[in-house]
Amino acid sequence: MIKLLAVDVDGTLTEKDVKLNLEVVSILRKLQENGLNVILATGRSVFETYTLSRFLGLANFGISENGGVIFYREPTRVKIFGRYEDSLEAFNYLSEKIEGIKINQRMPRLTEILLERNFDISVANELLRRGGINAKILDSGVAYHLSSTEVNKGTALKYIIHKLQLKKEEVASIGDSEVDVPMFYESGYSFLVNDKFSVGNEVQRLTNLIITKRQGPMGVIESVEWLMVNDLIPY
């Protein structure tokens, strides 16, 4: 049985207008009330993630900043995996190399910096590699996320799994972009709700990955239905 379900937010629980799909969040709340730990695993700041979890009635812990921060019960009670100093050093370095690079964030962050999606991310990552900077940029489809190299949702999820004394096969995750791939690796079952993103053969080999026929929030509903039909979560 699945005991922990980790779900991305943007592009997964939200529509194209960035509004939460109320049907899918209602389903997730019912799962939580039935004893399944449903956590948010998102690139949003810890303050946004905590607030969403609280008002949606989900678990009282979760993953924010794409794995840079785990909160427990309160937005100030956190475990931090990345270093904001790495992100700042990388931003200053790239600012000298790439014209027009800009920060694009409204909420304070503890480990990462959000950038406008107005430059070639592959060029930027190659510059960071050659410069020996301990940072990387990932594209969530909403923004470019600049963080320490070791930060990812998989590391954070693995930490939570260990703390809860769970097995990999007792964990499922749902996401829609490259920032979710590390989380898929740590899950017994994973669901990709964006058929325009290719995860590659390695992910499919190392986890029970299902690419849903429906996209976004409707893909989340399809994922939950699949888990129910296969008797992996309660009805």
Short mmCIF file of C-alpha atoms in Angstrom, two decimals:
data_model
loop_
_atom_site.label_atom_id
_atom_site.label_comp_id
_atom_site.label_asym_id
_atom_site.label_seq_id
_atom_site.Cartn_x
_atom_site.Cartn_y
_atom_site.Cartn_z
CA MET A 1 0.00 0.00 0.00
CA ILE A 2 1.05 3.57 -0.66
CA LYS A 3 1.54 5.53 2.56
CA LEU A 4 3.00 8.74 1.14
CA LEU A 5 1.98 10.65 -1.98
CA ALA A 6 4.18 13.57 -3.07
CA VAL A 7 2.59 15.98 -5.54
CA ASP A 8 4.05 18.88 -7.49
CA VAL A 9 2.01 22.10 -7.67
CA ASP A 10 2.55 24.27 -10.76
CA GLY A 11 1.42 22.50 -13.92
CA THR A 12 0.30 19.53 -11.84
CA LEU A 13 -2.37 20.88 -9.49
CA THR A 14 -2.83 24.12 -11.39
CA GLU A 15 -4.41 25.00 -14.70
CA LYS A 16 -2.69 27.15 -17.33
CA ASP A 17 -3.95 30.28 -15.53
CA VAL A 18 -2.07 29.13 -12.38
CA LYS A 19 -5.33 28.56 -10.53
CA LEU A 20 -5.67 25.41 -8.45
CA ASN A 21 -8.03 22.81 -9.82
CA LEU A 22 -10.61 22.45 -7.04
CA GLU A 23 -11.73 18.97 -8.07
CA VAL A 24 -8.27 17.48 -7.74
CA VAL A 25 -7.40 19.22 -4.45
CA SER A 26 -10.69 17.98 -3.01
CA ILE A 27 -9.68 14.42 -3.92
CA LEU A 28 -6.26 14.88 -2.32
CA ARG A 29 -7.84 16.20 0.88
CA LYS A 30 -10.08 13.13 1.09
CA LEU A 31 -7.05 10.88 0.65
CA GLN A 32 -5.32 12.73 3.49
CA GLU A 33 -8.40 12.37 5.69
CA ASN A 34 -8.45 8.64 4.91
CA GLY A 35 -4.95 8.22 6.33
CA LEU A 36 -2.66 8.76 3.34
CA ASN A 37 0.07 11.37 3.85
CA VAL A 38 -0.27 13.76 0.90
CA ILE A 39 2.58 16.24 0.70
CA LEU A 40 3.34 19.08 -1.67
CA ALA A 41 6.73 18.88 -3.39
CA THR A 42 7.14 22.14 -5.25
CA GLY A 43 9.46 24.88 -6.42
CA ARG A 44 7.41 27.41 -4.50
CA SER A 45 8.88 29.12 -1.44
CA VAL A 46 8.47 27.49 1.95
CA PHE A 47 5.98 30.19 2.98
CA GLU A 48 3.76 29.51 -0.03
CA THR A 49 4.06 25.73 0.34
CA TYR A 50 3.20 25.78 4.04
CA THR A 51 0.20 28.04 3.44
CA LEU A 52 -1.10 25.87 0.60
CA SER A 53 -0.70 22.69 2.64
CA ARG A 54 -2.44 24.24 5.61
CA PHE A 55 -5.45 25.57 3.72
CA LEU A 56 -5.83 22.51 1.49
CA GLY A 57 -5.89 20.23 4.53
CA LEU A 58 -2.89 18.16 3.47
CA ALA A 59 0.02 16.82 5.55
CA ASN A 60 1.69 19.18 8.01
CA PHE A 61 5.07 18.79 6.29
CA GLY A 62 6.28 19.20 2.74
CA ILE A 63 9.02 20.01 0.25
CA SER A 64 9.65 23.48 -1.14
CA GLU A 65 12.24 25.23 -3.33
CA ASN A 66 12.57 22.03 -5.39
CA GLY A 67 14.06 20.13 -2.47
CA GLY A 68 16.05 22.94 -0.92
CA VAL A 69 13.77 23.15 2.10
CA ILE A 70 11.59 20.75 4.08
CA PHE A 71 9.13 22.29 6.55
CA TYR A 72 7.44 20.56 9.47
CA ARG A 73 4.33 21.99 11.12
CA GLU A 74 5.51 25.60 10.78
CA PRO A 75 7.10 27.62 7.94
CA THR A 76 10.02 28.47 10.21
CA ARG A 77 10.63 24.91 11.38
CA VAL A 78 12.72 23.69 8.48
CA LYS A 79 15.57 21.52 7.30
CA ILE A 80 17.69 23.17 4.63
CA PHE A 81 19.61 21.19 2.00
CA GLY A 82 21.06 23.93 -0.18
CA ARG A 83 23.11 27.08 0.32
CA TYR A 84 21.72 30.43 -0.74
CA GLU A 85 25.33 31.59 -0.99
CA ASP A 86 25.88 29.14 -3.87
CA SER A 87 22.90 30.55 -5.73
CA LEU A 88 24.01 34.13 -5.16
CA GLU A 89 27.57 33.40 -6.29
CA ALA A 90 26.21 31.73 -9.42
CA PHE A 91 23.88 34.62 -10.20
CA ASN A 92 26.67 37.17 -9.86
CA TYR A 93 28.92 35.03 -12.04
CA LEU A 94 26.30 34.56 -14.76
CA SER A 95 25.39 38.26 -14.68
CA GLU A 96 28.86 38.99 -16.03
CA LYS A 97 28.54 36.37 -18.77
CA ILE A 98 24.91 36.58 -19.93
CA GLU A 99 23.30 39.86 -20.91
CA GLY A 100 19.85 40.58 -19.49
CA ILE A 101 19.73 37.84 -16.86
CA LYS A 102 17.20 38.90 -14.22
CA ILE A 103 15.81 37.70 -10.90
CA ASN A 104 12.08 36.99 -11.05
CA GLN A 105 10.66 36.21 -7.61
CA ARG A 106 8.19 37.83 -5.25
CA MET A 107 8.62 35.73 -2.13
CA PRO A 108 11.83 35.42 -0.08
CA ARG A 109 13.71 32.15 -0.54
CA LEU A 110 16.14 30.27 1.68
CA THR A 111 18.20 28.31 -0.85
CA GLU A 112 17.48 29.24 -4.46
CA ILE A 113 17.03 32.21 -6.79
CA LEU A 114 14.30 32.37 -9.43
CA LEU A 115 15.29 33.77 -12.81
CA GLU A 116 13.35 34.94 -15.83
CA ARG A 117 13.21 32.38 -18.63
CA ASN A 118 14.87 34.70 -21.16
CA PHE A 119 18.21 32.98 -21.85
CA ASP A 120 19.64 29.65 -22.97
CA ILE A 121 19.66 27.44 -19.88
CA SER A 122 22.10 24.92 -21.39
CA VAL A 123 24.65 27.68 -22.06
CA ALA A 124 24.26 28.96 -18.50
CA ASN A 125 24.75 25.52 -16.96
CA GLU A 126 27.85 24.94 -19.07
CA LEU A 127 29.26 28.27 -17.88
CA LEU A 128 28.65 27.25 -14.26
CA ARG A 129 30.33 23.90 -14.83
CA ARG A 130 33.38 25.42 -16.46
CA GLY A 131 33.59 28.09 -13.78
CA GLY A 132 33.60 25.50 -11.01
CA ILE A 133 30.49 27.05 -9.44
CA ASN A 134 28.52 24.72 -7.15
CA ALA A 135 25.16 25.56 -8.70
CA LYS A 136 22.77 24.51 -11.45
CA ILE A 137 19.69 25.84 -13.19
CA LEU A 138 16.54 23.78 -13.74
CA ASP A 139 13.42 24.71 -15.68
CA SER A 140 10.12 24.07 -13.91
CA GLY A 141 8.16 25.43 -16.84
CA VAL A 142 7.27 28.47 -14.73
CA ALA A 143 10.72 29.87 -13.96
CA TYR A 144 14.41 28.98 -14.01
CA HIS A 145 15.50 27.75 -10.58
CA LEU A 146 19.10 28.48 -9.61
CA SER A 147 20.30 26.41 -6.65
CA SER A 148 23.17 24.41 -5.19
CA THR A 149 24.12 21.44 -7.36
CA GLU A 150 23.07 18.85 -4.78
CA VAL A 151 19.56 20.28 -4.24
CA ASN A 152 16.66 18.32 -5.73
CA LYS A 153 13.26 16.94 -4.79
CA GLY A 154 14.63 13.40 -4.69
CA THR A 155 17.11 14.13 -1.90
CA ALA A 156 14.41 15.81 0.15
CA LEU A 157 11.90 13.02 -0.46
CA LYS A 158 14.47 10.38 0.45
CA TYR A 159 15.08 12.18 3.76
CA ILE A 160 11.36 12.17 4.53
CA ILE A 161 11.05 8.49 3.59
CA HIS A 162 13.87 7.66 6.00
CA LYS A 163 12.35 9.73 8.80
CA LEU A 164 8.96 8.04 8.37
CA GLN A 165 10.63 4.62 8.10
CA LEU A 166 8.93 3.90 4.81
CA LYS A 167 9.99 1.71 1.92
CA LYS A 168 10.34 2.99 -1.64
CA GLU A 169 7.39 0.88 -2.78
CA GLU A 170 5.19 2.66 -0.21
CA VAL A 171 5.75 6.02 -1.91
CA ALA A 172 4.20 7.53 -5.04
CA SER A 173 4.86 10.87 -6.69
CA ILE A 174 3.21 13.01 -9.36
CA GLY A 175 4.88 15.75 -11.41
CA ASP A 176 5.17 17.39 -14.79
CA SER A 177 8.73 18.59 -15.48
CA GLU A 178 12.47 17.95 -15.08
CA VAL A 179 12.48 19.19 -11.49
CA ASP A 180 10.29 16.19 -10.60
CA VAL A 181 12.55 13.51 -12.08
CA PRO A 182 14.77 13.10 -8.96
CA MET A 183 11.55 12.59 -6.97
CA PHE A 184 10.48 9.87 -9.41
CA TYR A 185 13.72 7.98 -8.73
CA GLU A 186 12.88 7.74 -5.03
CA SER A 187 9.28 6.60 -5.58
CA GLY A 188 7.93 3.12 -6.03
CA TYR A 189 5.34 4.55 -8.41
CA SER A 190 5.58 7.82 -10.30
CA PHE A 191 3.24 9.63 -12.65
CA LEU A 192 4.13 12.16 -15.32
CA VAL A 193 1.17 14.40 -16.15
CA ASN A 194 2.83 16.17 -19.08
CA ASP A 195 3.30 14.12 -22.25
CA LYS A 196 5.33 16.94 -23.84
CA PHE A 197 8.20 16.29 -21.43
CA SER A 198 10.42 13.25 -22.03
CA VAL A 199 11.95 11.68 -18.92
CA GLY A 200 14.19 9.22 -20.75
CA ASN A 201 14.57 5.45 -20.53
CA GLU A 202 16.61 5.44 -17.30
CA VAL A 203 13.75 6.79 -15.19
CA GLN A 204 11.36 4.25 -16.68
CA ARG A 205 13.85 1.49 -15.87
CA LEU A 206 14.37 2.50 -12.24
CA THR A 207 10.79 3.26 -11.23
CA ASN A 208 7.26 2.25 -12.14
CA LEU A 209 6.67 5.34 -14.25
CA ILE A 210 3.29 5.96 -15.82
CA ILE A 211 2.74 8.74 -18.34
CA THR A 212 -0.90 9.70 -17.97
CA LYS A 213 -3.18 10.12 -20.96
CA ARG A 214 -4.73 13.22 -19.41
CA GLN A 215 -2.59 16.23 -18.58
CA GLY A 216 -2.10 18.46 -15.55
CA PRO A 217 -4.76 18.20 -12.83
CA MET A 218 -6.79 15.71 -14.89
CA GLY A 219 -3.64 13.59 -15.01
CA VAL A 220 -3.48 13.69 -11.22
CA ILE A 221 -7.03 12.34 -11.06
CA GLU A 222 -6.03 9.62 -13.52
CA SER A 223 -3.03 8.78 -11.31
CA VAL A 224 -5.19 8.49 -8.20
CA GLU A 225 -7.67 6.32 -10.09
CA TRP A 226 -4.83 4.03 -11.21
CA LEU A 227 -3.59 3.65 -7.64
CA MET A 228 -7.11 2.87 -6.44
CA VAL A 229 -7.83 0.33 -9.18
CA ASN A 230 -4.58 -1.43 -8.29
CA ASP A 231 -5.50 -1.43 -4.58
CA LEU A 232 -2.54 0.73 -3.63
CA ILE A 233 -4.50 3.48 -1.87
CA PRO A 234 -7.87 3.35 -0.07
CA TYR A 235 -11.07 4.24 -1.90
#
